[in-house]
Coordinates of N, CA, C and O in Angstrom, one line a residue:
X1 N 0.9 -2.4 -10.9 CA 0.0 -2.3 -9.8 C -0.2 -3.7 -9.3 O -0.2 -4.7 -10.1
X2 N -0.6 -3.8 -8.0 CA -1.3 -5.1 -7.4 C -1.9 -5.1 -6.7 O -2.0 -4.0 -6.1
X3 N -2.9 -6.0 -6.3 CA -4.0 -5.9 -5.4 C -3.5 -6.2 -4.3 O -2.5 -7.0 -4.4
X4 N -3.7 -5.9 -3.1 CA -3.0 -6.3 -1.5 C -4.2 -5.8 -0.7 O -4.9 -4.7 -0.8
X5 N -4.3 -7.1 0.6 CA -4.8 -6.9 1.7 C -4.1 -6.0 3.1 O -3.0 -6.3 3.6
X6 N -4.9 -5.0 3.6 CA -4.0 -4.7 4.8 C -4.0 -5.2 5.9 O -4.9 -5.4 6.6
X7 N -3.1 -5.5 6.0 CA -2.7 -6.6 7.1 C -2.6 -6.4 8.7 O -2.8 -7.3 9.5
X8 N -1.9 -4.4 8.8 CA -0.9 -4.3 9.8 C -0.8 -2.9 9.6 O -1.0 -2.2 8.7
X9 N -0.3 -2.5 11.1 CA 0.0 -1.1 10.6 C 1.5 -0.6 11.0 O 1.9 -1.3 11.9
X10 N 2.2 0.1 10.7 CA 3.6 0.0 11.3 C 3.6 1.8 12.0 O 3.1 2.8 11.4
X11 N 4.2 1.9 13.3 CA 4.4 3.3 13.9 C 6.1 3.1 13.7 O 6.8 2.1 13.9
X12 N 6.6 4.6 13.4 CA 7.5 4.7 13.7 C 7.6 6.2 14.1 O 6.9 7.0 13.4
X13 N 8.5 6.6 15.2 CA 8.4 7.9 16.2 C 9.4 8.5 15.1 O 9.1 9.5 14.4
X14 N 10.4 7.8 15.0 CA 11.8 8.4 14.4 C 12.0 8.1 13.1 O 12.1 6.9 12.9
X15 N 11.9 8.9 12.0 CA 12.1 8.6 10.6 C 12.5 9.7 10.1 O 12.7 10.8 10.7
X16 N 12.7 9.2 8.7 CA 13.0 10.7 7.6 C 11.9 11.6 7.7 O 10.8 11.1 8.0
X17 N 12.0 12.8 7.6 CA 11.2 14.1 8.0 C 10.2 14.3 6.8 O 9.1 15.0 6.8
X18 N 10.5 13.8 5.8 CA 9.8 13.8 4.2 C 8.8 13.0 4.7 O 7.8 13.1 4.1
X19 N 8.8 11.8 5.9 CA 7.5 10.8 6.1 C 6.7 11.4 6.9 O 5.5 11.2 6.7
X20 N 7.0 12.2 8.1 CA 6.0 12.9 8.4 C 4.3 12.7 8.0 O 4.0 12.7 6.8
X21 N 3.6 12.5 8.7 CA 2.4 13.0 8.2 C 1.9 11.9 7.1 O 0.9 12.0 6.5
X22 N 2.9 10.3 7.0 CA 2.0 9.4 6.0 C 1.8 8.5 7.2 O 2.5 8.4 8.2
X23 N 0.7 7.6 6.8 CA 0.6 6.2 7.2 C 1.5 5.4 6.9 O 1.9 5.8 5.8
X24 N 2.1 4.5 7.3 CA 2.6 3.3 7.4 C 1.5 2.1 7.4 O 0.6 2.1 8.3
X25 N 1.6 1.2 6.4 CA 0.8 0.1 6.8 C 2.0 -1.3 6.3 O 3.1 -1.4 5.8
X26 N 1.0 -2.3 6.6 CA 1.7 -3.8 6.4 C 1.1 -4.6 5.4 O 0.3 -5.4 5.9
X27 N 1.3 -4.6 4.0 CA 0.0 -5.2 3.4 C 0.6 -6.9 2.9 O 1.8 -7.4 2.9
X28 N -0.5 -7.6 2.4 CA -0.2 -9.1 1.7 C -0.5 -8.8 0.6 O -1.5 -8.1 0.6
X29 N 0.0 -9.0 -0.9 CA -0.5 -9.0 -1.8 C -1.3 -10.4 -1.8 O -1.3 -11.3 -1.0
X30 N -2.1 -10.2 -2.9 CA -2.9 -11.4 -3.1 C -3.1 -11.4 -4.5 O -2.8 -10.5 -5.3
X31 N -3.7 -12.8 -4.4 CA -4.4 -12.7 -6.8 C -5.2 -12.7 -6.4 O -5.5 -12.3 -5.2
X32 N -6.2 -13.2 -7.6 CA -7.7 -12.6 -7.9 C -8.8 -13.5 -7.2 O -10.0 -13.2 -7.1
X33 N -8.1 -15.1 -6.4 CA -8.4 -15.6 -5.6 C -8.8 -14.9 -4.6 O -10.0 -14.9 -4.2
X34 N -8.1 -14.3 -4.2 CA -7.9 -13.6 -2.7 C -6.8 -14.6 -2.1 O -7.2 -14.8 -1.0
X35 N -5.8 -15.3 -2.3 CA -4.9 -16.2 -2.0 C -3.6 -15.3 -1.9 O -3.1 -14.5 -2.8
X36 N -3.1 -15.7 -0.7 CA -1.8 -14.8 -0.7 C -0.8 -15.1 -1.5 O -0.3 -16.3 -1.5
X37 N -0.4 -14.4 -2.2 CA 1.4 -14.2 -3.3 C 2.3 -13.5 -3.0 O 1.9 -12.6 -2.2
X38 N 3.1 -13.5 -3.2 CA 4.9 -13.0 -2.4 C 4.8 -12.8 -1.2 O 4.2 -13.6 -0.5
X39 N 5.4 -11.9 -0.8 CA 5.9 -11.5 0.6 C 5.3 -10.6 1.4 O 4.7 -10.1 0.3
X40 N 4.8 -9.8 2.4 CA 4.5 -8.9 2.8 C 5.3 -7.7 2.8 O 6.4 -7.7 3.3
X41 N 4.5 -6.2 2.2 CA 5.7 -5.4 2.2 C 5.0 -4.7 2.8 O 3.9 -4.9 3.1
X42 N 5.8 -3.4 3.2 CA 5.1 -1.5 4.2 C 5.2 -0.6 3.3 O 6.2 0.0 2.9
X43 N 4.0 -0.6 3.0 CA 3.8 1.0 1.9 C 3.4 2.0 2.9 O 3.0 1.8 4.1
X44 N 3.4 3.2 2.0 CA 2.9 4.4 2.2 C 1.3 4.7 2.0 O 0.8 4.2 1.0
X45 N 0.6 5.4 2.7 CA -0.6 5.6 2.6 C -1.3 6.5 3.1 O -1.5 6.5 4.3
X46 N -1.7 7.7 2.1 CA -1.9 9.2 2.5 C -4.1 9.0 1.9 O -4.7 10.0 1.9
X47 N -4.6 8.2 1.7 CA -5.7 8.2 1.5 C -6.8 7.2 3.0 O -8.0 7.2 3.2
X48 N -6.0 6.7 3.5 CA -7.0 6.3 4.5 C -7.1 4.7 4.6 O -7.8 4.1 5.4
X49 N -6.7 4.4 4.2 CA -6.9 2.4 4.1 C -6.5 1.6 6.2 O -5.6 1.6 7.1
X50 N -7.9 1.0 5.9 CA -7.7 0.6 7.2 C -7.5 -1.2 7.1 O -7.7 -1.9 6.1
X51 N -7.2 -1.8 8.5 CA -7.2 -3.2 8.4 C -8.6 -3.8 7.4 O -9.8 -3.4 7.4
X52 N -7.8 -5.0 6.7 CA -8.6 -5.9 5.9 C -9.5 -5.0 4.9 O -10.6 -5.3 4.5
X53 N -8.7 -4.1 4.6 CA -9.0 -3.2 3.4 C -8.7 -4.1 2.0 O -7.6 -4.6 2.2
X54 N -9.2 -4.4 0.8 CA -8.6 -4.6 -0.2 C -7.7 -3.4 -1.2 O -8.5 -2.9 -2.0
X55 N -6.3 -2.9 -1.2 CA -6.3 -1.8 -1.9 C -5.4 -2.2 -3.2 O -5.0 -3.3 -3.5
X56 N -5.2 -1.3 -4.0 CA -4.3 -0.9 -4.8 C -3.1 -0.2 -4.2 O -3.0 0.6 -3.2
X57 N -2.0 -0.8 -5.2 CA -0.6 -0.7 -4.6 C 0.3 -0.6 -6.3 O 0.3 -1.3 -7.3
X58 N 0.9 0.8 -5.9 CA 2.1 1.1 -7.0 C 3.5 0.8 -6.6 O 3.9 1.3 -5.5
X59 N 4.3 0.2 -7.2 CA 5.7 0.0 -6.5 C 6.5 0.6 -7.6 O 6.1 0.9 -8.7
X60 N 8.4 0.7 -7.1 CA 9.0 1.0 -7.8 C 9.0 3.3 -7.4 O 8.5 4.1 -6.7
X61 N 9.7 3.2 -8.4 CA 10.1 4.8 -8.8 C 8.9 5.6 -8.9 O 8.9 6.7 -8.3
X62 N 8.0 5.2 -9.5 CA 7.2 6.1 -9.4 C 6.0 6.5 -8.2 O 5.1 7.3 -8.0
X63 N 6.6 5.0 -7.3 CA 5.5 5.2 -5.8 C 6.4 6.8 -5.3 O 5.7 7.6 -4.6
X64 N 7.6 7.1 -5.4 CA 8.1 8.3 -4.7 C 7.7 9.6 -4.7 O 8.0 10.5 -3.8
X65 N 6.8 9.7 -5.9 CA 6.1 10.9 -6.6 C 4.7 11.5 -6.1 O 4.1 12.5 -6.5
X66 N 4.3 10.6 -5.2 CA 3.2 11.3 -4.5 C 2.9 12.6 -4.3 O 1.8 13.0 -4.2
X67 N 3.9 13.2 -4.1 CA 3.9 14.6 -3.8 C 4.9 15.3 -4.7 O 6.1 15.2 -4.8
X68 N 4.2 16.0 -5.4 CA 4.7 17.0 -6.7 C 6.4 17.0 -6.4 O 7.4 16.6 -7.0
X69 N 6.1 18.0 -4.9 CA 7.0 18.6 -4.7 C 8.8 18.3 -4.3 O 9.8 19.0 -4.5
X70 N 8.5 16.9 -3.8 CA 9.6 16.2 -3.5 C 9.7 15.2 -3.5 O 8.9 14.7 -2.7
X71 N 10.7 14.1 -4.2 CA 10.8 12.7 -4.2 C 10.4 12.1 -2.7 O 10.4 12.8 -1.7
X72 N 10.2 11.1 -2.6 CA 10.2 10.3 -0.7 C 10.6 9.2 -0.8 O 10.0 8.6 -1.7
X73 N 11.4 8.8 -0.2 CA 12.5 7.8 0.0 C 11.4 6.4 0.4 O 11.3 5.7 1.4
X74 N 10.7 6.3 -0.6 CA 9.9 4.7 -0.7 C 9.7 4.3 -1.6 O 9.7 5.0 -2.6
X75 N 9.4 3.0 -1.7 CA 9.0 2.3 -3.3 C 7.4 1.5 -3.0 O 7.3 0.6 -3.9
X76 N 6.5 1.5 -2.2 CA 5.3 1.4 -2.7 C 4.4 2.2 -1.8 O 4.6 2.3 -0.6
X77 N 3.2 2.6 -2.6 CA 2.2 3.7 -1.6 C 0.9 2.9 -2.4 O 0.9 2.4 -3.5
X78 N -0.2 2.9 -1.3 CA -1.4 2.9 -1.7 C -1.8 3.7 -2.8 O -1.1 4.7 -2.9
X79 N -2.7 3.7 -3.6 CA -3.2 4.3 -4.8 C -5.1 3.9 -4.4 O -5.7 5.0 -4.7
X80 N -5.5 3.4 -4.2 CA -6.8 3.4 -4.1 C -7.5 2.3 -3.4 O -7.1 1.2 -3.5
X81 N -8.3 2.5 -2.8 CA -9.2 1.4 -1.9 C -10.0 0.7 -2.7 O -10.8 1.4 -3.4
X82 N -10.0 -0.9 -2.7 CA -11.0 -1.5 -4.1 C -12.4 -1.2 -2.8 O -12.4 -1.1 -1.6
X83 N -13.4 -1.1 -3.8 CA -14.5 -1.3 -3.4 C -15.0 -2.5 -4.0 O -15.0 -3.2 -3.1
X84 N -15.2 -3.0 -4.8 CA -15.6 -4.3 -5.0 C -14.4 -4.6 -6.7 O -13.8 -3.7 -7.3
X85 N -14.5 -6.3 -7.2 CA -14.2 -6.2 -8.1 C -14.9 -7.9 -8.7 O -15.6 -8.6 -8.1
X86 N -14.5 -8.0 -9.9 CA -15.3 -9.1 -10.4 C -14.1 -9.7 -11.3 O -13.3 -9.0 -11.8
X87 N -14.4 -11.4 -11.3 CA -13.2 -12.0 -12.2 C -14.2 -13.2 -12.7 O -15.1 -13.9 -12.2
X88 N -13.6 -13.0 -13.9 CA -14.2 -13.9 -15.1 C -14.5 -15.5 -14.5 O -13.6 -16.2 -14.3
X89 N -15.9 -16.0 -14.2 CA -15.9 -17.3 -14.0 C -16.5 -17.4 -12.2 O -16.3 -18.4 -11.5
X90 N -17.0 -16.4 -11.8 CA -17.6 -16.3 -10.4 C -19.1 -15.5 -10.4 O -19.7 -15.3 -9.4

């Protein structure tokens, strides 16, 4: 998992028919700074996260499993909206 800011949101008219019906967003990961790390990527997001949200982010194989029913052709989806968090030394 990683922590990432939402950055962005991405529309697309024309996609795989399995996306239907998710958000698209643009997020930055960050550390515990709040300081940007790697790159910006577009996850998936079926819980609601809006700009300058702090969220959690699953990547890899098991972001495709959101839905019982059928794999979906992505490798990261939101997993939860931080509401606050605390780091040793603040």
């Amino acid at each position: 998992m990683m922590i990432a800011r939402v950055i962005g949101n991405v529309w697309a008219t024309r996609k795989e028919e399995n996306l239907n019906g998710l958000k698209l967003l643009i997020v930055q990961p960050i550390d515990s700074n709040n300081q940007p790390i790697r790159h910006e990527l577009v996850v998936a997001d079926r819980i609601g996260a809006g700009i300058d949200d702090e969220v959690l982010v699953t990547s890899g194989g098991s972001a495709r499993y959101i839905f019982d029913s059928t794999p979906l052709p992505i490798d990261a989806v939101v997993i939860g909206i931080i509401d606050s968090k605390e780091v040793r030394g603040e």
